[in-house]
């Protein structure tokens, strides 16, 4: 929550900007516009008649700062809610006051950077009006600015500037600080872009209460996908945006005393994981490297511890301690001055007692003054030594913290190397077992392949033998077939020769038969013996005569016998199987 003193500082600039005549008063019409704008920015319902009612008894004209403050406290500041945008209030007041002070000056920084320096001045300035920044706070700001730009602190240059400033005055106002930074008194030779980045980093830390910021990967709650976001860590919350321009905020993680942050092991292909556990839900985040992850975990844990202890942010607590130290030193200095004045008054009152007493007292007073001056110098030296010791202690703490981080990093690296070595040894053992198993399987497979090879050789030998046997059988069959073909050709030729002989014999027998027939039957001198010879010849010829010839000859013989009236039976002179012509034919067919 921003304090009322911090809210009043930019409003004071707006009020003084409306004071055209520089007499400390502003017209009511201008105050109405200012009040309306303040109510709009601070999200307070605006009552247009409240200002007139508040000043109805004062019709003298313009209102002074002292006259406007009661209305401001009662009608505006007492109604402020926690959800207003303090940056918008700064921008509105800057718009009113800046043109009258920095226009026409050739500065090395832009208007936006001058606005950020103005906001930083309001944060570091004392709660007294007119607003001014003391030398210690100026040194604190310049140190942080140079550290943010990566430059070293030049103590001699600052001491020279402090002596020049002390000769004139011991304080700076906002416009003098802007001119000091804009004219490059402490930033000569530095790139303007680097200066802009340094101012923005200090502005984010001091004014916007940004403890840490940077890009990280965040796991979604619905789709469980990883998306890169720009994170900003504040004391009570952690907001994340699409990019570092802060135009589109995607969410906010509220931090309270019940929250905790823990490191997570690598999973799902993501490394450097940690989780923020809140009451309602948890957030898984992946940093870019182990160092960044450890820094974020430490920063978030510090915020949770501060919330539990009821403390403010680190830079606000540091500012409060610096103010308390200045106030204590100032009170001691005032007490010393009062004591010196009292002694001086006492010495002056006793001057009438005599010159001797007066001289003694004067001497005592001088001695006391010298003693007080020495005490003051010693106290100043002690204060400077204490500040140096504080700086040295801070440096020692920083070096110790860096050494602790280096040792932790070394421990993590050694642990990782040991884990890698153990894993490599396990992998080597597993690989050796796998190789032994593979060799055993290869040997068994080799034996099986050799057995299969032997079986194939046996089968191949058997097949070759069978093939040779088949070829031998085929050759024998071909030789037998060739011999049969040759024998068949011989038989064919013999058959053709037999047929030729048969045809010759048949033709010869036919001619003989016809001749004998003509002798036996045609001529009338035929005797019984001739006829017997004829039938005997016919029986002999029946073996070779065909059916048609036998039938024709039998018919001729039968007709001859009928014509010559032979009374004996054919069975007495013919072959027993040739009783009739049909029997002769039957006998011939059986001989065929």
C-alpha positions as a Python dict, from the first residue, in 0.01 Angstrom:
ca = {
    (1, 'X'): (0, 0, 0),
    (2, 'X'): (144, 340, -102),
    (3, 'X'): (168, 588, 184),
    (4, 'X'): (-16, 919, 187),
    (5, 'X'): (312, 1112, 187),
    (6, 'X'): (411, 950, -145),
    (7, 'X'): (70, 1037, -296),
    (8, 'X'): (97, 1399, -184),
    (9, 'X'): (433, 1456, -356),
    (10, 'X'): (310, 1446, -721),
    (11, 'X'): (-7, 1636, -620),
    (12, 'X'): (217, 1910, -477),
    (13, 'X'): (388, 1940, -818),
    (14, 'X'): (50, 1967, -989),
    (15, 'X'): (-61, 2238, -746),
    (16, 'X'): (259, 2441, -791),
    (17, 'X'): (227, 2404, -1168),
    (18, 'X'): (-117, 2569, -1151),
    (19, 'X'): (31, 2854, -948),
    (20, 'X'): (101, 3081, -1242),
    (21, 'X'): (185, 3391, -1038),
    (22, 'X'): (410, 3195, -802),
    (23, 'X'): (237, 3341, -497),
    (24, 'X'): (133, 3003, -351),
    (25, 'X'): (-233, 3028, -458),
    (26, 'X'): (-447, 2864, -729),
    (27, 'X'): (-792, 2959, -858),
    (28, 'X'): (-1093, 2747, -754),
    (29, 'X'): (-1181, 2661, -1114),
    (30, 'X'): (-838, 2511, -1166),
    (31, 'X'): (-866, 2326, -835),
    (32, 'X'): (-1201, 2183, -946),
    (33, 'X'): (-1040, 2042, -1260),
    (34, 'X'): (-747, 1909, -1055),
    (35, 'X'): (-981, 1752, -798),
    (36, 'X'): (-1193, 1592, -1068),
    (37, 'X'): (-885, 1440, -1232),
    (38, 'X'): (-758, 1318, -895),
    (39, 'X'): (-1092, 1152, -815),
    (40, 'X'): (-1096, 987, -1158),
    (41, 'X'): (-744, 848, -1124),
    (42, 'X'): (-785, 747, -758),
    (43, 'X'): (-1126, 589, -840),
    (44, 'X'): (-1320, 800, -594),
    (45, 'X'): (-1679, 923, -661),
    (46, 'X'): (-1648, 1294, -737),
    (47, 'X'): (-1874, 1548, -569),
    (48, 'X'): (-1875, 1864, -780),
    (49, 'X'): (-2024, 2080, -507),
    (50, 'X'): (-1791, 1962, -230),
    (51, 'X'): (-1520, 2215, -317),
    (52, 'X'): (-1768, 2509, -321),
    (53, 'X'): (-1920, 2400, 7),
    (54, 'X'): (-1578, 2364, 164),
    (55, 'X'): (-1474, 2718, 62),
    (56, 'X'): (-1813, 2889, 83),
    (57, 'X'): (-1696, 3109, 371),
    (58, 'X'): (-1380, 3209, 184),
    (59, 'X'): (-1457, 3425, -119),
    (60, 'X'): (-1123, 3602, -132),
    (61, 'X'): (-1028, 3428, -452),
    (62, 'X'): (-747, 3179, -506),
    (63, 'X'): (-679, 2905, -253),
    (64, 'X'): (-338, 2844, -98),
    (65, 'X'): (-176, 2512, -37),
    (66, 'X'): (-265, 2527, 332),
    (67, 'X'): (-624, 2602, 243),
    (68, 'X'): (-652, 2318, -11),
    (69, 'X'): (-495, 2050, 210),
    (70, 'X'): (-795, 2003, 448),
    (71, 'X'): (-1027, 1949, 151),
    (72, 'X'): (-773, 1719, -12),
    (73, 'X'): (-738, 1506, 302),
    (74, 'X'): (-1107, 1494, 390),
    (75, 'X'): (-1272, 1454, 48),
    (76, 'X'): (-1007, 1272, -152),
    (77, 'X'): (-720, 1109, 40),
    (78, 'X'): (-941, 962, 314),
    (79, 'X'): (-1147, 780, 49),
    (80, 'X'): (-859, 625, -146),
    (81, 'X'): (-895, 257, -227),
    (82, 'X'): (-604, 17, -270),
    (83, 'X'): (-678, -63, -636),
    (84, 'X'): (-582, 270, -795),
    (85, 'X'): (-291, 310, -1041),
    (86, 'X'): (-19, 521, -881),
    (87, 'X'): (168, 541, -1212),
    (88, 'X'): (-131, 716, -1374),
    (89, 'X'): (-129, 974, -1094),
    (90, 'X'): (241, 1039, -1156),
    (91, 'X'): (181, 1078, -1531),
    (92, 'X'): (-101, 1329, -1480),
    (93, 'X'): (99, 1543, -1239),
    (94, 'X'): (409, 1516, -1461),
    (95, 'X'): (209, 1637, -1761),
    (96, 'X'): (107, 1949, -1566),
    (97, 'X'): (446, 2037, -1420),
    (98, 'X'): (713, 1917, -1667),
    (99, 'X'): (659, 2162, -1960),
    (100, 'X'): (735, 2463, -1740),
    (101, 'X'): (1070, 2329, -1622),
    (102, 'X'): (1239, 2109, -1884),
    (103, 'X'): (1113, 2253, -2213),
    (104, 'X'): (1389, 2422, -2409),
    (105, 'X'): (1669, 2230, -2237),
    (106, 'X'): (1889, 2010, -2455),
    (107, 'X'): (1899, 1691, -2251),
    (108, 'X'): (2060, 1361, -2346),
    (109, 'X'): (1759, 1168, -2219),
    (110, 'X'): (1405, 1149, -2356),
    (111, 'X'): (1088, 1275, -2190),
    (112, 'X'): (995, 924, -2072),
    (113, 'X'): (1335, 882, -1906),
    (114, 'X'): (1307, 1229, -1747),
    (115, 'X'): (966, 1123, -1611),
    (116, 'X'): (1124, 812, -1452),
    (117, 'X'): (1401, 1024, -1294),
    (118, 'X'): (1130, 1256, -1160),
    (119, 'X'): (946, 958, -1005),
    (120, 'X'): (1272, 832, -852),
    (121, 'X'): (1334, 1179, -706),
    (122, 'X'): (986, 1178, -545),
    (123, 'X'): (1060, 841, -391),
    (124, 'X'): (1400, 942, -248),
    (125, 'X'): (1314, 1300, -150),
    (126, 'X'): (1244, 1404, 208),
    (127, 'X'): (884, 1444, 327),
    (128, 'X'): (924, 1822, 348),
    (129, 'X'): (810, 2091, 110),
    (130, 'X'): (946, 2218, -118),
    (131, 'X'): (1067, 1869, -209),
    (132, 'X'): (1443, 1820, -209),
    (133, 'X'): (1688, 1529, -217),
    (134, 'X'): (1982, 1518, 25),
    (135, 'X'): (2340, 1430, -65),
    (136, 'X'): (2320, 1076, 82),
    (137, 'X'): (2012, 985, -122),
    (138, 'X'): (2169, 1139, -435),
    (139, 'X'): (2478, 922, -380),
    (140, 'X'): (2255, 616, -329),
    (141, 'X'): (2070, 685, -658),
    (142, 'X'): (2388, 747, -860),
    (143, 'X'): (2550, 430, -726),
    (144, 'X'): (2248, 219, -823),
    (145, 'X'): (2229, 386, -1167),
    (146, 'X'): (2595, 321, -1247),
    (147, 'X'): (2570, -35, -1115),
    (148, 'X'): (2266, -96, -1338),
    (149, 'X'): (2466, 28, -1639),
    (150, 'X'): (2765, -190, -1543),
    (151, 'X'): (2992, 110, -1472),
    (152, 'X'): (3228, 157, -1181),
    (153, 'X'): (3172, 423, -912),
    (154, 'X'): (3403, 727, -933),
    (155, 'X'): (3441, 844, -576),
    (156, 'X'): (3667, 1141, -660),
    (157, 'X'): (3424, 1285, -913),
    (158, 'X'): (3138, 1264, -666),
    (159, 'X'): (3343, 1424, -389),
    (160, 'X'): (3425, 1714, -619),
    (161, 'X'): (3062, 1756, -708),
    (162, 'X'): (2962, 1734, -341),
    (163, 'X'): (3206, 2011, -252),
    (164, 'X'): (3070, 2230, -532),
    (165, 'X'): (2716, 2159, -415),
    (166, 'X'): (2800, 2230, -51),
    (167, 'X'): (2939, 2567, -145),
    (168, 'X'): (2600, 2666, -285),
    (169, 'X'): (2346, 2449, -106),
    (170, 'X'): (2317, 2096, 28),
    (171, 'X'): (2008, 1986, -158),
    (172, 'X'): (1875, 1935, -512),
    (173, 'X'): (1522, 1967, -643),
    (174, 'X'): (1368, 1738, -905),
    (175, 'X'): (1447, 1956, -1205),
    (176, 'X'): (1810, 1997, -1099),
    (177, 'X'): (1841, 1619, -1067),
    (178, 'X'): (1692, 1570, -1415),
    (179, 'X'): (1934, 1826, -1555),
    (180, 'X'): (2225, 1655, -1373),
    (181, 'X'): (2142, 1318, -1530),
    (182, 'X'): (2032, 1465, -1865),
    (183, 'X'): (2348, 1669, -1914),
    (184, 'X'): (2565, 1362, -1854),
    (185, 'X'): (2770, 1492, -1561),
    (186, 'X'): (2824, 1140, -1422),
    (187, 'X'): (2745, 944, -1742),
    (188, 'X'): (2985, 1087, -1999),
    (189, 'X'): (3084, 844, -2272),
    (190, 'X'): (2794, 608, -2195),
    (191, 'X'): (2563, 496, -2472),
    (192, 'X'): (2219, 665, -2443),
    (193, 'X'): (2050, 328, -2480),
    (194, 'X'): (2254, 191, -2189),
    (195, 'X'): (2163, 499, -1983),
    (196, 'X'): (1795, 448, -2067),
    (197, 'X'): (1811, 83, -1960),
    (198, 'X'): (1984, 178, -1635),
    (199, 'X'): (1723, 444, -1552),
    (200, 'X'): (1444, 199, -1631),
    (201, 'X'): (1597, -71, -1408),
    (202, 'X'): (1629, 169, -1111),
    (203, 'X'): (1277, 299, -1179),
    (204, 'X'): (1134, -54, -1183),
    (205, 'X'): (1303, -141, -854),
    (206, 'X'): (1242, 179, -654),
    (207, 'X'): (916, 319, -790),
    (208, 'X'): (734, 14, -928),
    (209, 'X'): (854, -211, -641),
    (210, 'X'): (983, -471, -889),
    (211, 'X'): (1218, -697, -694),
    (212, 'X'): (1308, -921, -990),
    (213, 'X'): (1200, -954, -1352),
    (214, 'X'): (1277, -1167, -1658),
    (215, 'X'): (1153, -1423, -1910),
    (216, 'X'): (1057, -1774, -1796),
    (217, 'X'): (837, -2061, -1918),
    (218, 'X'): (503, -2122, -1741),
    (219, 'X'): (286, -2435, -1755),
    (220, 'X'): (-83, -2373, -1830),
    (221, 'X'): (-361, -2499, -1600),
    (222, 'X'): (-608, -2607, -1869),
    (223, 'X'): (-414, -2715, -2178),
    (224, 'X'): (-96, -2802, -1982),
    (225, 'X'): (125, -2638, -2246),
    (226, 'X'): (442, -2436, -2178),
    (227, 'X'): (444, -2069, -2280),
    (228, 'X'): (716, -1804, -2244),
    (229, 'X'): (607, -1511, -2021),
    (230, 'X'): (766, -1195, -1882),
    (231, 'X'): (753, -1217, -1500),
    (232, 'X'): (773, -930, -1251),
    (233, 'X'): (813, -1009, -882),
    (234, 'X'): (668, -765, -628),
    (235, 'X'): (648, -804, -253),
    (236, 'X'): (286, -925, -240),
    (237, 'X'): (235, -1063, -590),
    (238, 'X'): (404, -1190, -904),
    (239, 'X'): (254, -1078, -1236),
    (240, 'X'): (330, -1219, -1580),
    (241, 'X'): (282, -1066, -1926),
    (242, 'X'): (306, -1167, -2292),
    (243, 'X'): (626, -961, -2336),
    (244, 'X'): (839, -709, -2151),
    (245, 'X'): (643, -412, -2292),
    (246, 'X'): (376, -492, -2027),
    (247, 'X'): (90, -424, -2268),
    (248, 'X'): (-99, -751, -2212),
    (249, 'X'): (-106, -900, -1864),
    (250, 'X'): (-190, -1273, -1864),
    (251, 'X'): (-223, -1331, -1490),
    (252, 'X'): (-111, -1261, -1137),
    (253, 'X'): (14, -1489, -857),
    (254, 'X'): (-81, -1354, -512),
    (255, 'X'): (180, -1416, -243),
    (256, 'X'): (87, -1452, 126),
    (257, 'X'): (216, -1616, 441),
    (258, 'X'): (67, -1953, 333),
    (259, 'X'): (260, -1969, 5),
    (260, 'X'): (580, -2162, -49),
    (261, 'X'): (825, -2218, -333),
    (262, 'X'): (998, -2549, -404),
    (263, 'X'): (1239, -2686, -660),
    (264, 'X'): (1119, -2962, -895),
    (265, 'X'): (1312, -3230, -1082),
    (266, 'X'): (1334, -3213, -1460),
    (267, 'X'): (1034, -3368, -1640),
    (268, 'X'): (847, -3357, -1973),
    (269, 'X'): (1164, -3236, -2142),
    (270, 'X'): (1174, -2921, -1923),
    (271, 'X'): (1469, -2832, -1700),
    (272, 'X'): (1530, -2593, -1408),
    (273, 'X'): (1174, -2632, -1277),
    (274, 'X'): (1026, -2491, -956),
    (275, 'X'): (672, -2461, -823),
    (276, 'X'): (489, -2183, -635),
    (277, 'X'): (225, -2338, -411),
    (278, 'X'): (-61, -2109, -311),
    (279, 'X'): (-384, -2182, -124),
    (280, 'X'): (-603, -2205, -433),
    (281, 'X'): (-365, -2348, -693),
    (282, 'X'): (-1, -2404, -781),
    (283, 'X'): (215, -2269, -1064),
    (284, 'X'): (494, -2465, -1238),
    (285, 'X'): (769, -2248, -1390),
    (286, 'X'): (1085, -2330, -1587),
    (287, 'X'): (1387, -2096, -1570),
    (288, 'X'): (1653, -2058, -1839),
    (289, 'X'): (1937, -2203, -1630),
    (290, 'X'): (2013, -2328, -1281),
    (291, 'X'): (2153, -1993, -1159),
    (292, 'X'): (1841, -1804, -1269),
    (293, 'X'): (1622, -2070, -1110),
    (294, 'X'): (1805, -2039, -776),
    (295, 'X'): (1785, -1657, -788),
    (296, 'X'): (1408, -1665, -848),
    (297, 'X'): (1350, -1922, -571),
    (298, 'X'): (1556, -1712, -326),
    (299, 'X'): (1380, -1387, -423),
    (300, 'X'): (1030, -1539, -389),
    (301, 'X'): (1124, -1703, -59),
    (302, 'X'): (1251, -1365, 75),
    (303, 'X'): (919, -1203, -21),
    (304, 'X'): (720, -1473, 161),
    (305, 'X'): (943, -1436, 471),
    (306, 'X'): (896, -1057, 466),
    (307, 'X'): (518, -1101, 438),
    (308, 'X'): (518, -1337, 736),
    (309, 'X'): (728, -1092, 939),
    (310, 'X'): (520, -792, 831),
    (311, 'X'): (814, -614, 666),
    (312, 'X'): (813, -391, 359),
    (313, 'X'): (1014, -437, 42),
    (314, 'X'): (1397, -433, 79),
    (315, 'X'): (1456, -94, -84),
    (316, 'X'): (1178, 71, 121),
    (317, 'X'): (1322, -74, 439),
    (318, 'X'): (1666, 48, 336),
    (319, 'X'): (1527, 397, 268),
    (320, 'X'): (1363, 403, 611),
    (321, 'X'): (1689, 302, 780),
    (322, 'X'): (1880, 575, 595),
    (323, 'X'): (1623, 834, 702),
    (324, 'X'): (1636, 719, 1064),
    (325, 'X'): (2014, 742, 1059),
    (326, 'X'): (2002, 1095, 913),
    (327, 'X'): (1739, 1202, 1165),
    (328, 'X'): (1942, 1060, 1453),
    (329, 'X'): (2257, 1235, 1336),
    (330, 'X'): (2063, 1553, 1283),
    (331, 'X'): (1913, 1533, 1631),
    (332, 'X'): (2258, 1474, 1782),
    (333, 'X'): (2395, 1768, 1591),
    (334, 'X'): (2110, 1994, 1704),
    (335, 'X'): (2158, 1878, 2064),
    (336, 'X'): (2527, 1961, 2038),
    (337, 'X'): (2451, 2305, 1893),
    (338, 'X'): (2199, 2372, 2171),
    (339, 'X'): (2454, 2272, 2432),
    (340, 'X'): (2709, 2503, 2276),
    (341, 'X'): (2460, 2788, 2272),
    (342, 'X'): (2375, 2727, 2635),
    (343, 'X'): (2738, 2732, 2730),
    (344, 'X'): (2789, 3044, 2531),
    (345, 'X'): (2499, 3213, 2707),
    (346, 'X'): (2632, 3100, 3043),
    (347, 'X'): (2972, 3244, 2962),
    (348, 'X'): (2819, 3569, 2848),
    (349, 'X'): (2619, 3603, 3173),
    (350, 'X'): (2927, 3564, 3386),
    (351, 'X'): (3142, 3819, 3201),
    (352, 'X'): (3071, 4082, 3465),
    (353, 'X'): (3256, 3885, 3740),
    (354, 'X'): (3595, 3994, 3633),
    (355, 'X'): (3849, 3989, 3366),
    (356, 'X'): (4031, 3694, 3518),
    (357, 'X'): (3722, 3489, 3557),
    (358, 'X'): (3616, 3603, 3216),
    (359, 'X'): (3947, 3502, 3067),
    (360, 'X'): (3930, 3167, 3242),
    (361, 'X'): (3578, 3113, 3130),
    (362, 'X'): (3670, 3233, 2784),
    (363, 'X'): (3956, 2991, 2782),
    (364, 'X'): (3729, 2718, 2914),
    (365, 'X'): (3471, 2806, 2654),
    (366, 'X'): (3733, 2794, 2381),
    (367, 'X'): (3855, 2464, 2513),
    (368, 'X'): (3501, 2333, 2532),
    (369, 'X'): (3433, 2458, 2185),
    (370, 'X'): (3748, 2293, 2063),
    (371, 'X'): (3651, 1978, 2251),
    (372, 'X'): (3301, 1988, 2108),
    (373, 'X'): (3445, 2055, 1768),
    (374, 'X'): (3679, 1764, 1807),
    (375, 'X'): (3395, 1549, 1937),
    (376, 'X'): (3189, 1656, 1641),
    (377, 'X'): (3471, 1575, 1404),
    (378, 'X'): (3527, 1243, 1577),
    (379, 'X'): (3158, 1168, 1556),
    (380, 'X'): (3161, 1262, 1192),
    (381, 'X'): (3464, 1043, 1134),
    (382, 'X'): (3296, 765, 1331),
    (383, 'X'): (2987, 805, 1118),
    (384, 'X'): (3197, 792, 801),
    (385, 'X'): (3385, 490, 933),
    (386, 'X'): (3058, 328, 1025),
    (387, 'X'): (2927, 394, 673),
    (388, 'X'): (3248, 252, 529),
    (389, 'X'): (3216, -49, 756),
    (390, 'X'): (2855, -89, 648),
    (391, 'X'): (2969, -77, 286),
    (392, 'X'): (3251, -320, 358),
    (393, 'X'): (3015, -551, 543),
    (394, 'X'): (2773, -530, 255),
    (395, 'X'): (3055, -612, 14),
    (396, 'X'): (3168, -897, 239),
    (397, 'X'): (2813, -1028, 256),
    (398, 'X'): (2785, -999, -121),
    (399, 'X'): (3118, -1178, -167),
    (400, 'X'): (3016, -1442, 88),
    (401, 'X'): (2686, -1486, -93),
    (402, 'X'): (2865, -1514, -427),
    (403, 'X'): (3110, -1763, -275),
    (404, 'X'): (2819, -1963, -134),
    (405, 'X'): (2653, -1962, -474),
    (406, 'X'): (2981, -2071, -637),
    (407, 'X'): (3021, -2350, -380),
    (408, 'X'): (2661, -2457, -430),
    (409, 'X'): (2713, -2451, -805),
    (410, 'X'): (3036, -2649, -763),
    (411, 'X'): (2855, -2896, -537),
    (412, 'X'): (2577, -2934, -793),
    (413, 'X'): (2832, -2983, -1070),
    (414, 'X'): (3024, -3243, -865),
    (415, 'X'): (2701, -3417, -776),
    (416, 'X'): (2596, -3411, -1138),
    (417, 'X'): (2939, -3543, -1244),
    (418, 'X'): (2913, -3820, -982),
    (419, 'X'): (2564, -3905, -1100),
    (420, 'X'): (2685, -3901, -1459),
    (421, 'X'): (2978, -4128, -1369),
    (422, 'X'): (2751, -4365, -1177),
    (423, 'X'): (2505, -4365, -1465),
    (424, 'X'): (2790, -4424, -1711),
    (425, 'X'): (2912, -4717, -1500),
    (426, 'X'): (2563, -4863, -1487),
    (427, 'X'): (2525, -4809, -1861),
    (428, 'X'): (2864, -4977, -1916),
    (429, 'X'): (2762, -5278, -1705),
    (430, 'X'): (2429, -5300, -1883),
    (431, 'X'): (2613, -5270, -2215),
    (432, 'X'): (2855, -5548, -2121),
    (433, 'X'): (2566, -5772, -2016),
    (434, 'X'): (2389, -5687, -2337),
    (435, 'X'): (2703, -5763, -2539),
    (436, 'X'): (2747, -6099, -2357),
    (437, 'X'): (2387, -6185, -2422),
    (438, 'X'): (2420, -6080, -2784),
    (439, 'X'): (2739, -6289, -2821),
    (440, 'X'): (2565, -6588, -2667),
    (441, 'X'): (2266, -6541, -2892),
    (442, 'X'): (2499, -6496, -3190),
    (443, 'X'): (2684, -6821, -3101),
    (444, 'X'): (2356, -7012, -3068),
    (445, 'X'): (2232, -6864, -3393),
    (446, 'X'): (2565, -6953, -3555),
    (447, 'X'): (2529, -7315, -3440),
    (448, 'X'): (2174, -7321, -3572),
    (449, 'X'): (2291, -7172, -3901),
    (450, 'X'): (2572, -7431, -3925),
    (451, 'X'): (2322, -7711, -3859),
    (452, 'X'): (2088, -7564, -4117),
    (453, 'X'): (2384, -7532, -4354),
    (454, 'X'): (2477, -7899, -4299),
    (455, 'X'): (2116, -8002, -4351),
    (456, 'X'): (2103, -7796, -4666),
    (457, 'X'): (2430, -7956, -4783),
    (458, 'X'): (2286, -8300, -4716),
    (459, 'X'): (1961, -8212, -4890),
    (460, 'X'): (2160, -8063, -5179),
    (461, 'X'): (2374, -8378, -5202),
    (462, 'X'): (2066, -8599, -5186),
    (463, 'X'): (1892, -8385, -5446),
    (464, 'X'): (2201, -8404, -5669),
    (465, 'X'): (2206, -8781, -5629),
    (466, 'X'): (1836, -8802, -5706),
    (467, 'X'): (1889, -8570, -5999),
    (468, 'X'): (2171, -8789, -6128),
    (469, 'X'): (1953, -9096, -6076),
    (470, 'X'): (1665, -8930, -6257),
    (471, 'X'): (1895, -8822, -6536),
    (472, 'X'): (2032, -9177, -6559),
    (473, 'X'): (1679, -9319, -6564),
    (474, 'X'): (1576, -9059, -6822),
    (475, 'X'): (1878, -9149, -7034),
    (476, 'X'): (1793, -9520, -7005),
    (477, 'X'): (1433, -9447, -7092),
    (478, 'X'): (1544, -9234, -7385),
    (479, 'X'): (1772, -9518, -7500),
    (480, 'X'): (1486, -9769, -7450),
    (481, 'X'): (1250, -9537, -7631),
    (482, 'X'): (1498, -9495, -7912),
    (483, 'X'): (1543, -9875, -7932),
    (484, 'X'): (1165, -9925, -7927),
    (485, 'X'): (1132, -9661, -8196),
    (486, 'X'): (1398, -9838, -8401),
    (487, 'X'): (1226, -10176, -8341),
    (488, 'X'): (893, -10021, -8428),
    (489, 'X'): (1047, -9886, -8746),
    (490, 'X'): (1179, -10234, -8824),
    (491, 'X'): (837, -10386, -8751),
    (492, 'X'): (674, -10120, -8966),
    (493, 'X'): (910, -10200, -9248),
    (494, 'X'): (853, -10576, -9193),
    (495, 'X'): (477, -10517, -9190),
    (496, 'X'): (496, -10318, -9509),
    (497, 'X'): (707, -10598, -9664),
    (498, 'X'): (462, -10861, -9534),
    (499, 'X'): (175, -10662, -9673),
    (500, 'X'): (346, -10650, -10008),
    (501, 'X'): (415, -11022, -9991),
    (502, 'X'): (61, -11087, -9879),
    (503, 'X'): (-78, -10889, -10167),
    (504, 'X'): (145, -11084, -10409),
    (505, 'X'): (42, -11416, -10250),
    (506, 'X'): (-325, -11327, -10258),
    (507, 'X'): (-308, -11224, -10617),
    (508, 'X'): (-116, -11540, -10695),
    (509, 'X'): (-364, -11763, -10510),
    (510, 'X'): (-653, -11590, -10679),
    (511, 'X'): (-504, -11660, -11014),
    (512, 'X'): (-436, -12022, -10918),
    (513, 'X'): (-783, -12064, -10785),
    (514, 'X'): (-940, -11922, -11095),
    (515, 'X'): (-731, -12145, -11311),
    (516, 'X'): (-821, -12452, -11109),
    (517, 'X'): (-1182, -12354, -11101),
    (518, 'X'): (-1187, -12322, -11469),
    (519, 'X'): (-1032, -12665, -11497),
    (520, 'X'): (-1263, -12830, -11241),
    (521, 'X'): (-1598, -12676, -11301),
    (522, 'X'): (-1607, -12492, -11620),
    (523, 'X'): (-1490, -12776, -11829),
    (524, 'X'): (-1720, -13085, -11844),
    (525, 'X'): (-1445, -13335, -11777),
    (526, 'X'): (-1456, -13271, -11411),
    (527, 'X'): (-1417, -13568, -11185),
    (528, 'X'): (-1483, -13623, -10823),
    (529, 'X'): (-1122, -13610, -10736),
    (530, 'X'): (-1095, -13279, -10909),
    (531, 'X'): (-1378, -13146, -10705),
    (532, 'X'): (-1217, -13282, -10391),
    (533, 'X'): (-897, -13114, -10479),
    (534, 'X'): (-1078, -12795, -10539),
    (535, 'X'): (-1240, -12798, -10195),
    (536, 'X'): (-914, -12884, -10034),
    (537, 'X'): (-757, -12593, -10212),
    (538, 'X'): (-1048, -12379, -10106),
    (539, 'X'): (-997, -12482, -9744),
    (540, 'X'): (-626, -12398, -9767),
    (541, 'X'): (-701, -12066, -9926),
    (542, 'X'): (-961, -11978, -9666),
    (543, 'X'): (-679, -11892, -9429),
    (544, 'X'): (-567, -11605, -9646),
    (545, 'X'): (-885, -11517, -9838),
    (546, 'X'): (-1106, -11244, -9709),
    (547, 'X'): (-1480, -11282, -9637),
    (548, 'X'): (-1604, -11144, -9970),
    (549, 'X'): (-1388, -11379, -10174),
    (550, 'X'): (-1497, -11686, -9975),
    (551, 'X'): (-1861, -11595, -10001),
    (552, 'X'): (-1839, -11544, -10376),
    (553, 'X'): (-1649, -11871, -10430),
    (554, 'X'): (-1888, -12065, -10198),
    (555, 'X'): (-2184, -11940, -10398),
    (556, 'X'): (-2021, -12054, -10724),
    (557, 'X'): (-1941, -12396, -10579),
    (558, 'X'): (-2292, -12439, -10437),
    (559, 'X'): (-2452, -12349, -10771),
    (560, 'X'): (-2222, -12594, -10946),
    (561, 'X'): (-2311, -12872, -10715),
    (562, 'X'): (-2679, -12813, -10756),
    (563, 'X'): (-2652, -12808, -11132),
    (564, 'X'): (-2459, -13138, -11137),
    (565, 'X'): (-2699, -13299, -10884),
    (566, 'X'): (-2438, -13423, -10635),
    (567, 'X'): (-2609, -13613, -10359),
    (568, 'X'): (-2332, -13636, -10102),
    (569, 'X'): (-2302, -13393, -9814),
    (570, 'X'): (-2042, -13131, -9796),
    (571, 'X'): (-1935, -13238, -9454),
    (572, 'X'): (-1789, -13549, -9594),
    (573, 'X'): (-1541, -13371, -9810),
    (574, 'X'): (-1491, -13037, -9647),
    (575, 'X'): (-1308, -12943, -9328),
    (576, 'X'): (-1527, -13019, -9023),
    (577, 'X'): (-1549, -12649, -8937),
    (578, 'X'): (-1657, -12558, -9299),
    (579, 'X'): (-2003, -12716, -9324),
    (580, 'X'): (-2157, -12428, -9508),
    (581, 'X'): (-2042, -12109, -9665),
    (582, 'X'): (-2112, -11927, -9341),
    (583, 'X'): (-1901, -12183, -9154),
    (584, 'X'): (-1622, -12126, -9396),
    (585, 'X'): (-1648, -11756, -9324),
    (586, 'X'): (-1653, -11816, -8950),
    (587, 'X'): (-1348, -12032, -8965),
    (588, 'X'): (-1167, -11768, -9169),
    (589, 'X'): (-1242, -11497, -8913),
    (590, 'X'): (-1108, -11711, -8625),
    (591, 'X'): (-781, -11763, -8814),
    (592, 'X'): (-747, -11393, -8864),
}
